[in-house]
Each structure stands twice: as C-alpha cells, then as structure tokens.
PDB file of C-alpha atoms in Angstrom:
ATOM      1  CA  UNK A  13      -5.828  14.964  -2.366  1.00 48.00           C
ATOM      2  CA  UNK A  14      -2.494  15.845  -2.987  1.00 42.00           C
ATOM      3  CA  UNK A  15       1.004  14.802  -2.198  1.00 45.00           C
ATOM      4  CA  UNK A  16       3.153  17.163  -0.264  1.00 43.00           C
ATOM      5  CA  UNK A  17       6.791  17.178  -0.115  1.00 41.00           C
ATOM      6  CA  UNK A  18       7.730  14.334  -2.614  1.00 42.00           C
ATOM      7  CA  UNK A  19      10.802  12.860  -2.408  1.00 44.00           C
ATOM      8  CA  UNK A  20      12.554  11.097  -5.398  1.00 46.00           C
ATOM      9  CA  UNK A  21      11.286   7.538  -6.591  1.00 49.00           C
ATOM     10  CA  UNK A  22      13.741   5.477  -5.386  1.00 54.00           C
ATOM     11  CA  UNK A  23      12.483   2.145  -7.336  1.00 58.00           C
ATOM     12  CA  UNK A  24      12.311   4.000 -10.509  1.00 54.00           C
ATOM     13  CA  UNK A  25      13.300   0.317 -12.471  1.00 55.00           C
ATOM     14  CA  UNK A  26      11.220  -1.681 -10.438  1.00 56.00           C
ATOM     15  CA  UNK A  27       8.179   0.383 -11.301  1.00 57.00           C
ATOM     16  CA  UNK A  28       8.892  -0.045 -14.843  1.00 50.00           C
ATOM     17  CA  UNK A  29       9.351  -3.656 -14.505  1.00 50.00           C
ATOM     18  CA  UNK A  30       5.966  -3.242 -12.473  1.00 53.00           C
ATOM     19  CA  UNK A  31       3.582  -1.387 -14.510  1.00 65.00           C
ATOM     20  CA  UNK A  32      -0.078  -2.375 -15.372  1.00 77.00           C
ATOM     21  CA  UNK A  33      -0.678  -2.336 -19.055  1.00 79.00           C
ATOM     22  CA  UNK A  34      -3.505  -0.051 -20.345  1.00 84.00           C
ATOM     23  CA  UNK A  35      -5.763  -3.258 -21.799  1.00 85.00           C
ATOM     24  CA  UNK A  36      -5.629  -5.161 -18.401  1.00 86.00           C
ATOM     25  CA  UNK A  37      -6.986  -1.997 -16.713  1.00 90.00           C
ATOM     26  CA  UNK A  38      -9.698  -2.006 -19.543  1.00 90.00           C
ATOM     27  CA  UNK A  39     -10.731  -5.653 -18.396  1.00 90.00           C
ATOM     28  CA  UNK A  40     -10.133  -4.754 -14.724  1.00 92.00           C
ATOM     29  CA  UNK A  41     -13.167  -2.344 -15.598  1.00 94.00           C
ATOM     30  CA  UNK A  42     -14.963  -4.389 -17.600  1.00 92.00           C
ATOM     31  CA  UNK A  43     -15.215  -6.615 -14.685  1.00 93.00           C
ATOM     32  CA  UNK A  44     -16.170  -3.677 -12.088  1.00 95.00           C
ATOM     33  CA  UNK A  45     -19.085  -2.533 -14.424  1.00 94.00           C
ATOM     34  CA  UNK A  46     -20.675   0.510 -13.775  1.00 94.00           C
ATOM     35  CA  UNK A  47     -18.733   2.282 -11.055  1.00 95.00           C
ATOM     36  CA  UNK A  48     -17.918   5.950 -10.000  1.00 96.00           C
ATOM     37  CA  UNK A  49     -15.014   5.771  -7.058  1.00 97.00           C
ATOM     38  CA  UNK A  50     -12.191   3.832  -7.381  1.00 98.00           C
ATOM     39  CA  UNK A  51      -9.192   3.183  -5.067  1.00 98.00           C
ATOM     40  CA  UNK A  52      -6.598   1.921  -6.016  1.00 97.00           C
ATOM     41  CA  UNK A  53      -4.265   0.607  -3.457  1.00 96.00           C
ATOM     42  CA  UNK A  54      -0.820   0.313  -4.111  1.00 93.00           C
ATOM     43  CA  UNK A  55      -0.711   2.390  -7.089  1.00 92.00           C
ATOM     44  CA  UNK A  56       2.596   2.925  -8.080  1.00 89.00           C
ATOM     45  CA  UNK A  57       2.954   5.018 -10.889  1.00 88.00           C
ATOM     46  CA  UNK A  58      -0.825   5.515 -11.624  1.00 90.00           C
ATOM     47  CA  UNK A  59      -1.422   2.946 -14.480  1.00 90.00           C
ATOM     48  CA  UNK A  60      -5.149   2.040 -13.138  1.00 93.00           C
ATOM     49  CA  UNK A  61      -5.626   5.856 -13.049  1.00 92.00           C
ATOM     50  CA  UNK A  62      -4.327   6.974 -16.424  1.00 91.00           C
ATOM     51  CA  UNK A  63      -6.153   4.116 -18.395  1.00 91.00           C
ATOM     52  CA  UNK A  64      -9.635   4.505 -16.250  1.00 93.00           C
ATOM     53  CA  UNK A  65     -12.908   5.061 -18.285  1.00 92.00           C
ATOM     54  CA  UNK A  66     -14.215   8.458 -18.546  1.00 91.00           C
ATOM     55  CA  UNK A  67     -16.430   9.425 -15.876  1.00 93.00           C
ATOM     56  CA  UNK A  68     -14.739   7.176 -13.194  1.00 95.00           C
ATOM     57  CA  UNK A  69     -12.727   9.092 -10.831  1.00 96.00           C
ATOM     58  CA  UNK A  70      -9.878   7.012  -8.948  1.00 96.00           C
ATOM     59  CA  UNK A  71      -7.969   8.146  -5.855  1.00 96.00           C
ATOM     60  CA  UNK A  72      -4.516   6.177  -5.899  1.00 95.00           C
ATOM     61  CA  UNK A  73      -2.592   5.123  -2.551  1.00 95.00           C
ATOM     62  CA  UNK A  74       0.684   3.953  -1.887  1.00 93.00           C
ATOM     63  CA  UNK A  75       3.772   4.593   0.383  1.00 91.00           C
ATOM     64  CA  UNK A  76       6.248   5.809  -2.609  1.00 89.00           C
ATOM     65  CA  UNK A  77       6.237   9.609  -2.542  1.00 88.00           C
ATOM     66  CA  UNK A  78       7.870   9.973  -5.551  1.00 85.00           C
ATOM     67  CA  UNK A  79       6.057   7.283  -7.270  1.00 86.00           C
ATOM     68  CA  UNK A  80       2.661   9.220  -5.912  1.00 89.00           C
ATOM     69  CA  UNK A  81       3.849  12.618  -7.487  1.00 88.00           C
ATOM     70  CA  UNK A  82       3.982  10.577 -10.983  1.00 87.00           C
ATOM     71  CA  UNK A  83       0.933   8.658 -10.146  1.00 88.00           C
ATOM     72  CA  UNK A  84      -0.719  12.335  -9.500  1.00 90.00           C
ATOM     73  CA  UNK A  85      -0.553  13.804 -13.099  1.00 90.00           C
ATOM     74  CA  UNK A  86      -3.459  11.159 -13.655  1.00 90.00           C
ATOM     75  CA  UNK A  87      -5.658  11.638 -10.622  1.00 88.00           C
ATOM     76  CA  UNK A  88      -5.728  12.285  -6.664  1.00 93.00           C
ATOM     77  CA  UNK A  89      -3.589  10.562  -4.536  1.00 94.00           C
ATOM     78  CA  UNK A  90      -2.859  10.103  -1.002  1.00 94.00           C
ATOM     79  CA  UNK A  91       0.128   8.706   1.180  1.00 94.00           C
ATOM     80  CA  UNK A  92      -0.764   5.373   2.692  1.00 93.00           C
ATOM     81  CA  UNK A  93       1.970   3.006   3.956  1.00 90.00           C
ATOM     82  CA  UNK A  94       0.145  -0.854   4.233  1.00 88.00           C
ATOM     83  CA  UNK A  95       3.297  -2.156   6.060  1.00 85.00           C
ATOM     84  CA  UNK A  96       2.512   0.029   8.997  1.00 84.00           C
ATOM     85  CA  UNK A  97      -1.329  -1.058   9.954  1.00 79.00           C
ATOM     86  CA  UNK A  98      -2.776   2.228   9.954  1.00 83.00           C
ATOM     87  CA  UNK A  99      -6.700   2.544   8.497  1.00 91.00           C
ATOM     88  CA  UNK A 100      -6.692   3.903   5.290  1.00 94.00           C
ATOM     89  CA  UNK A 101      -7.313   7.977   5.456  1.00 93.00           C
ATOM     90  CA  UNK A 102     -10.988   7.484   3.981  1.00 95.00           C
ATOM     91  CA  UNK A 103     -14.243   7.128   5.332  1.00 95.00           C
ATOM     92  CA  UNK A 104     -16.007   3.720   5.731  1.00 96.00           C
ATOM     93  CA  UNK A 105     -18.441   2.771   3.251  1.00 96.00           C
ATOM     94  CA  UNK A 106     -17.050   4.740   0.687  1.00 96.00           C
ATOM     95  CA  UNK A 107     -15.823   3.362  -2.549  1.00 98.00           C
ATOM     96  CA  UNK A 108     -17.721   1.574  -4.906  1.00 98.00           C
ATOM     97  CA  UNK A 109     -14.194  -0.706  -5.691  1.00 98.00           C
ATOM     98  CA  UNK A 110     -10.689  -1.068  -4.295  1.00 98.00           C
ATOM     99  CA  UNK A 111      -8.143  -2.545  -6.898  1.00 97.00           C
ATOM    100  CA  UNK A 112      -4.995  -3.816  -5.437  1.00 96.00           C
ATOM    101  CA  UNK A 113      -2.533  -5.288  -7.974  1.00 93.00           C
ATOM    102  CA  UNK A 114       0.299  -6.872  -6.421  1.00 91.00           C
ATOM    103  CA  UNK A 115      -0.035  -5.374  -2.967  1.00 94.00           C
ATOM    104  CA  UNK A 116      -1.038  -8.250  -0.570  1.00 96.00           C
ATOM    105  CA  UNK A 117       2.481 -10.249  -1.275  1.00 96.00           C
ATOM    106  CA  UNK A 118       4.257  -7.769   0.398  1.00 93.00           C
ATOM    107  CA  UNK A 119       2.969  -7.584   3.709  1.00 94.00           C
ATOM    108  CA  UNK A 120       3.596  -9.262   6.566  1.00 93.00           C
ATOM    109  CA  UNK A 121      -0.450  -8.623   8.048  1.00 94.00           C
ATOM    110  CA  UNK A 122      -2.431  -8.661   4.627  1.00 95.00           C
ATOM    111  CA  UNK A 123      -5.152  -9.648   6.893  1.00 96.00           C
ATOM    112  CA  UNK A 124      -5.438  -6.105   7.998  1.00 95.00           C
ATOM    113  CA  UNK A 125      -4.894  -4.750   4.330  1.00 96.00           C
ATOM    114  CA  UNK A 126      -8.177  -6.768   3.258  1.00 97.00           C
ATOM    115  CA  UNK A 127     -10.471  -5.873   6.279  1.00 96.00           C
ATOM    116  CA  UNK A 128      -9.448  -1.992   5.577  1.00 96.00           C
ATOM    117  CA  UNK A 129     -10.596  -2.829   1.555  1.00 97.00           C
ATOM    118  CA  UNK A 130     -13.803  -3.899   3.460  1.00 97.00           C
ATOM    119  CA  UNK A 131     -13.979  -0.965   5.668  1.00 97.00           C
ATOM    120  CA  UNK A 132     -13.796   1.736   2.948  1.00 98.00           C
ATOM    121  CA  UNK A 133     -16.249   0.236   0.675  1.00 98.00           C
ATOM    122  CA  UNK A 134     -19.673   0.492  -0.001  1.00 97.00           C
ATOM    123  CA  UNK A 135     -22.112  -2.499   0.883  1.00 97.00           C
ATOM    124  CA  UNK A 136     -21.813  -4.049  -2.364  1.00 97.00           C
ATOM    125  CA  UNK A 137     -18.648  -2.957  -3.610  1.00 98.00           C
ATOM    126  CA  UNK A 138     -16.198  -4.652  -4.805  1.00 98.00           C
ATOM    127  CA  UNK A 139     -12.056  -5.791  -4.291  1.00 98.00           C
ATOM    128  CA  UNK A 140     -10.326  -6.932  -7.240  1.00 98.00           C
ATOM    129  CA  UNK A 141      -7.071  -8.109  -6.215  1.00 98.00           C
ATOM    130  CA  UNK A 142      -4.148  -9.636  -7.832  1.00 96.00           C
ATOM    131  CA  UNK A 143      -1.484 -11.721  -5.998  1.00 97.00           C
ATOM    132  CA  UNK A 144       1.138 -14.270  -7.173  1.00 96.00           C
ATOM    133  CA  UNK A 145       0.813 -17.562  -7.464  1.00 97.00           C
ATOM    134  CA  UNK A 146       2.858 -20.180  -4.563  1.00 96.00           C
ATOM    135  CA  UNK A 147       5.269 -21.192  -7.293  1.00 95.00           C
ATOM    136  CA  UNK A 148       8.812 -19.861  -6.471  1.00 94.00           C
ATOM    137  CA  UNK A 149       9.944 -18.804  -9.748  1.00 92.00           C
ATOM    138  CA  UNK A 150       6.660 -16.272  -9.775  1.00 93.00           C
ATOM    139  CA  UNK A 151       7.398 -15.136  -5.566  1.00 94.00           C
ATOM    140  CA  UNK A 152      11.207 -15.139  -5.490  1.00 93.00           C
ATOM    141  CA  UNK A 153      11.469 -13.579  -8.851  1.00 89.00           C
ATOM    142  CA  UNK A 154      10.480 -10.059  -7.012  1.00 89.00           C
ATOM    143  CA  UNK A 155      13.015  -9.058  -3.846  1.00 89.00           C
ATOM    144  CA  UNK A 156      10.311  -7.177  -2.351  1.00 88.00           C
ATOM    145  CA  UNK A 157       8.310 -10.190  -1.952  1.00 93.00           C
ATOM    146  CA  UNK A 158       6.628 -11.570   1.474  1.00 94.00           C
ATOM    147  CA  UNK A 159       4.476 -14.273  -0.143  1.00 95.00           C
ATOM    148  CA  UNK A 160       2.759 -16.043  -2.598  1.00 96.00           C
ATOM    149  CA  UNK A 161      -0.885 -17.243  -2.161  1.00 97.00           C
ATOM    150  CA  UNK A 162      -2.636 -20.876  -3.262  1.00 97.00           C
ATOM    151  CA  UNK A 163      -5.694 -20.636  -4.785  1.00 97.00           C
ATOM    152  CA  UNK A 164      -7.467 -21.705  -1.247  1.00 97.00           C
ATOM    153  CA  UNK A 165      -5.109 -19.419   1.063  1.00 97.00           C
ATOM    154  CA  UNK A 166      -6.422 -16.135  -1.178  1.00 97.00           C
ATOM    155  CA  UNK A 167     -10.127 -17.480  -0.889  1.00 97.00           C
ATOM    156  CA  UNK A 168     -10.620 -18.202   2.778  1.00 98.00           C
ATOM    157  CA  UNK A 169      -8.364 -14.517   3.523  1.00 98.00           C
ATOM    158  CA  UNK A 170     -11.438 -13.031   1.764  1.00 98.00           C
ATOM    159  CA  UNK A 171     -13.775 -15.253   3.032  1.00 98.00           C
ATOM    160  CA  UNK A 172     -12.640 -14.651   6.820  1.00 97.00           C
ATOM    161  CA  UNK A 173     -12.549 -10.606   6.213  1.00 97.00           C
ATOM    162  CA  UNK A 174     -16.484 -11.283   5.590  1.00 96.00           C
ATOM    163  CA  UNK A 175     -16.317 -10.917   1.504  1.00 98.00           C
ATOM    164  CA  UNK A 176     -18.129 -13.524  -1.095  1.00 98.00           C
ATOM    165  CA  UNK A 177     -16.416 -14.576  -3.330  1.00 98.00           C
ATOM    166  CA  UNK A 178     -17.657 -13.877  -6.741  1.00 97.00           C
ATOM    167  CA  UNK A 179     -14.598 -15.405  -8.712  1.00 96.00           C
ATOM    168  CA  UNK A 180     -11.059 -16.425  -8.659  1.00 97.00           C
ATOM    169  CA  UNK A 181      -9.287 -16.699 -12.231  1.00 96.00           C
ATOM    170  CA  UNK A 182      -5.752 -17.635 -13.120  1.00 95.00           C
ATOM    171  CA  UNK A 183      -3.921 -14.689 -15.112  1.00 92.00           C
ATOM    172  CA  UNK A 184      -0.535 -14.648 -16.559  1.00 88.00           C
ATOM    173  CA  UNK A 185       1.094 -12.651 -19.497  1.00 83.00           C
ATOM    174  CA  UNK A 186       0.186 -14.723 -22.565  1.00 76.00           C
ATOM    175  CA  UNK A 187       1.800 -13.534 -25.708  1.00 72.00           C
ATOM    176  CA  UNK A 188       0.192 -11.170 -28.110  1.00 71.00           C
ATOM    177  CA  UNK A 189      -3.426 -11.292 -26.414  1.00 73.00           C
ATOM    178  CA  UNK A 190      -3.135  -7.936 -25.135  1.00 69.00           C
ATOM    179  CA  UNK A 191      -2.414  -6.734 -28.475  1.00 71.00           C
ATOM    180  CA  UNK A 192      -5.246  -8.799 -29.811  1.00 69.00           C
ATOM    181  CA  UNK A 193      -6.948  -7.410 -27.289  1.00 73.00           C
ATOM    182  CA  UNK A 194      -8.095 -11.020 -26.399  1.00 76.00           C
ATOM    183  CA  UNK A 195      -7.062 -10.706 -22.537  1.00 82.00           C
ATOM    184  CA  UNK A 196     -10.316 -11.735 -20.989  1.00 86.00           C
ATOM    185  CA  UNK A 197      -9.742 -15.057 -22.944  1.00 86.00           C
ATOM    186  CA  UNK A 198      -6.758 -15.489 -20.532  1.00 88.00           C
ATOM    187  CA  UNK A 199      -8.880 -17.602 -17.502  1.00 89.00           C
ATOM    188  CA  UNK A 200     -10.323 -20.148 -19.933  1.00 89.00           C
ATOM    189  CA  UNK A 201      -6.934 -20.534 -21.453  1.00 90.00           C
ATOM    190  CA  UNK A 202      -4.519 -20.324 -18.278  1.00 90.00           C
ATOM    191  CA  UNK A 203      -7.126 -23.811 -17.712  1.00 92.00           C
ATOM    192  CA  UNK A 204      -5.423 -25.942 -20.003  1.00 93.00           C
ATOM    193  CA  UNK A 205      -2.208 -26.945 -17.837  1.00 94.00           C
ATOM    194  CA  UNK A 206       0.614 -26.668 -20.472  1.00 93.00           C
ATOM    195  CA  UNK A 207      -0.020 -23.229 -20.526  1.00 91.00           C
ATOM    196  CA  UNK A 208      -1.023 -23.063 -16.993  1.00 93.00           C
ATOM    197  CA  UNK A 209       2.593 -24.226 -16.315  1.00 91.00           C
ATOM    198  CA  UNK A 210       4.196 -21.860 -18.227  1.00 89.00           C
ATOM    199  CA  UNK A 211       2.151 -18.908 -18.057  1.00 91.00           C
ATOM    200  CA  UNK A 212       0.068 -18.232 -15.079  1.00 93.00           C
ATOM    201  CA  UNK A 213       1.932 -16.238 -12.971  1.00 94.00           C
ATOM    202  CA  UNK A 214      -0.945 -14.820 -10.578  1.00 95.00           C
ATOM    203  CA  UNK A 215      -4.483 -15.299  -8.868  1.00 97.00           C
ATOM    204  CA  UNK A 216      -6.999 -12.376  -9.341  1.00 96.00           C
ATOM    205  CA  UNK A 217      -9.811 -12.302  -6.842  1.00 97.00           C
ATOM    206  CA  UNK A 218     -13.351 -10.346  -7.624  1.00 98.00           C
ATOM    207  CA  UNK A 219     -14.965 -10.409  -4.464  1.00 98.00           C
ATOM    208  CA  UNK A 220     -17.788  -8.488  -2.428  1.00 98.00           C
ATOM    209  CA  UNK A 221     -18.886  -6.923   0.303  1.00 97.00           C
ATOM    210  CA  UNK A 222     -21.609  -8.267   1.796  1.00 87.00           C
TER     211      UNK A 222
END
C-alpha cells in the first residue's frame, strides 16, 4: 500500500523525540519469534520497519501523512486514524503480530484500538504494546497525551478484548544497555525499585489471541 497525497509532517520534533531505537526493535522481535506479517500501528516514522529482520515484511499505520511518506521508504504503509473508530483497512485474521508503541495513551476509546489488534490477527498472534506508566512525570511529560495505564488497568483492557496475557514487563531507558546491547536485561532490572523509580517509564504487554 501506498500513501497518496502526503502532506508535510507537521510534528517533525516530536517524532524525533519519539523514535524507536534499532536494538529495542531487535528485542521487540526477539520476543515475536518466528513471524512473517507485521503491523505496526502507530508507526510514525517507520523505526519498527527499517530495523525488522530479513524476511519479515511489516505494513505500518498511522494518521500522519507526512510521517507515513517517511515511514514508506522502509515498507508499505497505509492511512489509519485510531482517534476516529474506524476498523483498520485489513482483513480479519490476518497478521501474525500487531506492535503498537505508544499508541493506546492517546486515545480517548483504546478499547476499540485493542479489539481491532484482535480482529486483524491470526488465532495465535500476537500484540505487543507499549504504554506509559500512571506516574505524571512519564504522562504529562508528552502534550499529546490522554493517559497513562497501571499495571492492572493495561491487563484487564487485554483481558476484556478476549487476549491472554502472556507477560507484562516494566521498560524504561536505562543507560548504556542498548549500547551493550543488554536491553532484554531491562525487566529483571526495572524490579529492583531504586531503579524502578527512576527509570521505568512504561508497561509493555505481550499478549495473545486466543
């Protein structure tokens, strides 16, 4: 798919302020496993697509059309506005995972947003998602911000959109372990609550269709 028409990004800083780093995709994949079809909701700028594994194709989504025209010189995208309620433009049982980084917190109905992840995949797929944490220097700290989630609030919205819950880690951007490319030390270690306090910024939810 292609984006037609694309209009200027007009949050150019906020999507550099934004961006996924190229070794938290890696452990985003790491924790997929074997896939094919990815979609990535929300994808700005296309940093899941640009760092993706060889031989995994990912179609990115997201309301920006000037962040999708960016986001395309890595893979297929597609206009999709969350905000507005409308299904996503794919059919049901689909995808073999959904990423959404940072999406849910800014809608006002991210019910809806979870039972479409649910829709378009596969029976077995799965929804990694990453929201904020309920701590107001992590929710206010972003002015397009709805929400932040507890650890139970992001559980029980899976839960009730008819997911299991496979896990549900703290993250946060602890120095140098992307360089040491240590990130998937960063649950065990966001456990310990100095550094819980300080660092965890976010909730990430694997979860799957049943």
């Amino acid at each position: 798919m292609s984006v037609q028409a694309a209009a200027p990004i007009r949050k150019r800083a906020y999507y550099q302020a934004t961006g996924v780093p190229p070794q938290v995709v890696g452990e985003y994949f790491r924790r997929l496993g074997p896939l094919v079809l990815v979609l990535d909701l929300g994808c700005g700028v296309g940093g899941v697509s640009r760092a993706a594994p060889s031989g995994v194709r990912v179609i990115g989504v997201d309301h920006d059309r000037g962040a999708l025209e960016l986001a395309g010189r890595f893979g297929s995208v597609a206009v999709w506005d969350a905000a507005a309620g409308r299904r996503l433009p794919f059919p049901r049982d689909r995808f073999d995972a959904v990423v959404a980084r940072d999406l849910l917190e800014h809608l006002d109905l991210p019910w809806d947003t979870v039972q479409e992840m649910r829709a378009v995949l596969r029976p077995g797929g799965l929804a990694l998602v990453s929201v904020p944490m309920a701590r107001p220097r992590v929710v206010w700290n972003d002015y397009t911000h709805r929400r932040g989630f507890t650890r139970d609030a992001i559980r029980l919205l899976f839960m009730d959109a008819g997911f299991q819950i496979e896990r549900v880690d703290r993250m946060g951007p602890l120095p140098l372990l992307a360089r040491l490319g240590l990130i998937r030390a960063a649950p065990w270690l966001l456990r310990i609550p100095v550094l819980d306090q300080f660092w965890a910024t976010s909730w990430e939810v694997l979860a799957r269709k049943r």
